[in-house]
Amino acid sequence: MSTPVASPERDRWHLRPGDVLLVTDIQNDFLPGGSLAVAGGDEVVPVLNRYIGEFVAHALPVYATRDWHPPQHCSFHAQGGPWPVHCVAGTQGAEFATTLTLPPDTTVISKAILPEREAYSSFEGTDLDSRLRATGIRRLFIGGLATDYCVLNTVRDARRLGYEVLVLADAIRAVDVQPGDGQRAEAEMASLGARRITLGGRAA
């Protein structure tokens, strides 16, 4: 039996001071044709662009996270990890999708930069938390790739650190190594208190 997932909020959400958009790992290696492509990963890009437009229109910050691995990263098959080589720092595969319309003042957070340490969460081994607190951020809007890894772990840490979290239900996709991983991840995020929203409050 599949795990139920809470319905997205149907009431229109409103942006306010203290909000940030966190665009998670929209990198070429996670998109079709990449070495670790997420099925449908390219479908989230135009949706994220619309969220980005909302934040820019309200003069609110946009952050973009990226895997920025050394060539011998512990997550790669050759080092005994679970994944093929992906998002090696400075390579084309690690670049953000060319169709992603990040504003010029986007804050970029690089993660998993040490060869011996994995970091699915955007908070792990980065200065993301201190940056957000320094600028008075209290509420995170999170979308991107992949639902069951970097999005989930970022939401876990954000809730543990006391942030309010809104998950962009129409702008995430899962790896689904095991069938249903994405749905289970969404259910866990809801259980942690993260709200699921969509553009305009429409049901996903």
Short mmCIF file of C-alpha atoms in Angstrom, two decimals:
data_model
loop_
_atom_site.label_atom_id
_atom_site.label_comp_id
_atom_site.label_asym_id
_atom_site.label_seq_id
_atom_site.Cartn_x
_atom_site.Cartn_y
_atom_site.Cartn_z
CA MET A 1 0.00 0.00 0.00
CA SER A 2 1.40 3.39 -0.95
CA THR A 3 2.00 6.07 1.64
CA PRO A 4 -0.56 8.88 1.44
CA VAL A 5 0.73 12.33 0.58
CA ALA A 6 -0.95 15.45 1.82
CA SER A 7 -2.71 17.56 -0.80
CA PRO A 8 -1.02 20.82 -1.80
CA GLU A 9 -2.33 24.00 -0.22
CA ARG A 10 -5.28 25.29 -2.20
CA ASP A 11 -5.21 28.78 -0.73
CA ARG A 12 -3.01 31.30 -2.49
CA TRP A 13 0.32 31.75 -0.75
CA HIS A 14 1.74 35.24 -0.38
CA LEU A 15 5.36 36.27 -0.34
CA ARG A 16 6.63 38.44 2.49
CA PRO A 17 9.89 39.77 3.91
CA GLY A 18 11.94 36.93 5.38
CA ASP A 19 11.20 34.55 2.50
CA VAL A 20 13.83 32.93 0.29
CA LEU A 21 13.60 30.69 -2.77
CA LEU A 22 16.03 27.75 -2.62
CA VAL A 23 16.56 26.23 -6.08
CA THR A 24 18.11 22.82 -5.51
CA ASP A 25 20.65 21.24 -7.88
CA ILE A 26 19.25 22.14 -11.30
CA GLN A 27 22.46 20.96 -12.94
CA ASN A 28 23.09 19.39 -16.32
CA ASP A 29 24.09 15.99 -14.96
CA PHE A 30 20.66 15.64 -13.30
CA LEU A 31 18.76 16.53 -16.47
CA PRO A 32 18.03 14.36 -19.53
CA GLY A 33 21.32 13.38 -21.15
CA GLY A 34 23.26 13.84 -17.91
CA SER A 35 25.22 11.12 -16.15
CA LEU A 36 22.68 10.91 -13.30
CA ALA A 37 19.53 12.08 -15.03
CA VAL A 38 16.34 12.35 -12.98
CA ALA A 39 13.27 11.32 -14.96
CA GLY A 40 11.33 14.46 -15.82
CA GLY A 41 13.99 16.66 -14.24
CA ASP A 42 13.79 19.13 -17.11
CA GLU A 43 10.08 19.59 -16.48
CA VAL A 44 10.71 21.51 -13.27
CA VAL A 45 12.82 24.20 -14.93
CA PRO A 46 10.03 26.33 -16.48
CA VAL A 47 8.04 26.03 -13.26
CA LEU A 48 11.01 27.14 -11.17
CA ASN A 49 11.51 30.04 -13.56
CA ARG A 50 8.02 31.23 -12.72
CA TYR A 51 8.74 30.99 -9.00
CA ILE A 52 11.98 32.89 -9.60
CA GLY A 53 9.98 35.58 -11.39
CA GLU A 54 7.69 35.92 -8.37
CA PHE A 55 10.63 36.34 -5.99
CA VAL A 56 12.39 38.83 -8.26
CA ALA A 57 9.18 40.84 -8.60
CA HIS A 58 8.96 41.05 -4.80
CA ALA A 59 12.68 41.89 -4.42
CA LEU A 60 13.21 38.72 -2.41
CA PRO A 61 16.38 36.59 -2.47
CA VAL A 62 17.02 33.56 -4.64
CA TYR A 63 19.58 30.94 -3.62
CA ALA A 64 20.77 28.12 -5.87
CA THR A 65 22.53 25.04 -4.54
CA ARG A 66 24.78 22.74 -6.51
CA ASP A 67 26.74 19.55 -6.08
CA TRP A 68 30.35 20.58 -6.61
CA HIS A 69 32.24 17.33 -6.30
CA PRO A 70 35.97 16.67 -6.52
CA PRO A 71 36.90 14.05 -9.16
CA GLN A 72 37.38 11.29 -6.57
CA HIS A 73 34.25 11.94 -4.53
CA CYS A 74 33.15 9.18 -2.16
CA SER A 75 29.69 8.95 -3.74
CA PHE A 76 31.08 7.73 -7.08
CA HIS A 77 31.10 4.04 -8.05
CA ALA A 78 34.89 3.96 -8.34
CA GLN A 79 35.18 4.95 -4.67
CA GLY A 80 32.54 2.47 -3.56
CA GLY A 81 29.66 4.93 -3.63
CA PRO A 82 26.15 4.47 -5.03
CA TRP A 83 26.29 6.90 -7.97
CA PRO A 84 28.03 7.36 -11.31
CA VAL A 85 30.44 10.27 -11.66
CA HIS A 86 28.38 13.47 -11.68
CA CYS A 87 28.62 17.20 -11.07
CA VAL A 88 32.41 17.33 -10.89
CA ALA A 89 33.41 20.90 -10.04
CA GLY A 90 34.15 23.01 -13.09
CA THR A 91 32.71 20.59 -15.64
CA GLN A 92 29.80 21.14 -18.00
CA GLY A 93 27.77 18.54 -16.12
CA ALA A 94 28.02 20.60 -12.93
CA GLU A 95 26.76 23.79 -14.56
CA PHE A 96 23.25 25.04 -13.97
CA ALA A 97 20.78 24.35 -16.76
CA THR A 98 21.06 27.02 -19.43
CA THR A 99 17.28 27.41 -19.43
CA LEU A 100 17.20 28.22 -15.70
CA THR A 101 16.72 31.98 -15.38
CA LEU A 102 18.63 32.70 -12.19
CA PRO A 103 18.92 36.44 -11.44
CA PRO A 104 22.39 37.99 -11.45
CA ASP A 105 22.42 38.40 -7.66
CA THR A 106 21.62 34.72 -6.94
CA THR A 107 23.56 33.35 -3.99
CA VAL A 108 25.19 30.05 -5.01
CA ILE A 109 25.79 27.39 -2.35
CA SER A 110 28.25 24.63 -3.28
CA LYS A 111 27.96 21.36 -1.36
CA ALA A 112 29.68 17.97 -1.13
CA ILE A 113 32.99 19.62 -1.98
CA LEU A 114 35.17 17.29 0.14
CA PRO A 115 36.24 13.94 -1.39
CA GLU A 116 35.45 11.89 1.72
CA ARG A 117 32.11 13.44 2.67
CA GLU A 118 28.67 13.15 1.08
CA ALA A 119 26.24 16.02 1.60
CA TYR A 120 22.70 15.69 0.31
CA SER A 121 21.43 18.56 2.45
CA SER A 122 22.12 22.10 1.31
CA PHE A 123 22.99 22.90 4.93
CA GLU A 124 25.57 20.15 5.45
CA GLY A 125 29.12 21.48 5.34
CA THR A 126 27.99 24.87 3.99
CA ASP A 127 27.37 28.34 5.39
CA LEU A 128 23.74 28.36 4.25
CA ASP A 129 22.26 28.59 7.74
CA SER A 130 24.50 31.47 8.80
CA ARG A 131 23.79 33.34 5.56
CA LEU A 132 20.03 32.96 5.99
CA ARG A 133 20.08 34.03 9.63
CA ALA A 134 22.29 37.02 8.88
CA THR A 135 19.69 38.33 6.43
CA GLY A 136 16.63 37.60 8.58
CA ILE A 137 15.29 34.69 6.54
CA ARG A 138 12.59 32.71 8.33
CA ARG A 139 10.70 30.90 5.57
CA LEU A 140 12.16 28.70 2.80
CA PHE A 141 10.48 27.85 -0.49
CA ILE A 142 12.28 24.73 -1.73
CA GLY A 143 12.14 23.09 -5.15
CA GLY A 144 14.44 21.21 -7.47
CA LEU A 145 16.18 17.84 -7.64
CA ALA A 146 15.86 15.30 -6.36
CA THR A 147 12.80 14.93 -4.13
CA ASP A 148 14.07 11.85 -2.30
CA TYR A 149 17.65 13.00 -1.73
CA CYS A 150 18.75 16.62 -1.73
CA VAL A 151 15.29 18.16 -1.37
CA LEU A 152 14.29 15.78 1.43
CA ASN A 153 17.53 16.17 3.37
CA THR A 154 17.47 19.94 3.00
CA VAL A 155 13.91 20.02 4.35
CA ARG A 156 14.91 17.80 7.26
CA ASP A 157 17.69 20.16 8.25
CA ALA A 158 15.64 23.30 7.66
CA ARG A 159 12.90 22.07 9.96
CA ARG A 160 15.44 20.94 12.59
CA LEU A 161 16.95 24.43 12.47
CA GLY A 162 13.56 26.03 13.01
CA TYR A 163 12.72 27.38 9.55
CA GLU A 164 9.22 27.35 8.13
CA VAL A 165 9.32 25.34 4.90
CA LEU A 166 7.15 25.34 1.80
CA VAL A 167 7.89 22.57 -0.70
CA LEU A 168 7.16 23.42 -4.33
CA ALA A 169 5.14 20.34 -5.20
CA ASP A 170 5.04 21.20 -8.90
CA ALA A 171 8.81 21.79 -9.13
CA ILE A 172 10.35 18.61 -7.71
CA ARG A 173 11.10 15.19 -9.19
CA ALA A 174 12.40 11.99 -7.59
CA VAL A 175 15.16 9.52 -8.44
CA ASP A 176 12.99 6.63 -7.17
CA VAL A 177 15.83 4.11 -6.82
CA GLN A 178 13.15 2.08 -5.06
CA PRO A 179 9.66 2.60 -6.48
CA GLY A 180 7.74 5.03 -4.29
CA ASP A 181 10.82 6.72 -2.77
CA GLY A 182 9.63 10.10 -3.99
CA GLN A 183 6.16 9.68 -2.56
CA ARG A 184 7.58 8.51 0.75
CA ALA A 185 9.91 11.51 0.81
CA GLU A 186 6.99 13.88 0.24
CA ALA A 187 5.04 12.20 3.04
CA GLU A 188 8.00 12.55 5.40
CA MET A 189 8.42 16.22 4.57
CA ALA A 190 4.74 16.79 5.31
CA SER A 191 5.10 14.93 8.61
CA LEU A 192 7.95 17.28 9.54
CA GLY A 193 5.64 20.24 9.09
CA ALA A 194 6.61 21.32 5.59
CA ARG A 195 3.68 22.65 3.55
CA ARG A 196 3.21 21.57 -0.05
CA ILE A 197 2.27 24.39 -2.40
CA THR A 198 1.95 24.97 -6.12
CA LEU A 199 1.94 28.06 -8.30
CA GLY A 200 -1.29 29.90 -7.66
CA GLY A 201 -2.28 27.38 -5.01
CA ARG A 202 -3.49 24.93 -7.63
CA ALA A 203 -3.62 21.22 -6.80
CA ALA A 204 -0.66 19.31 -8.24
#
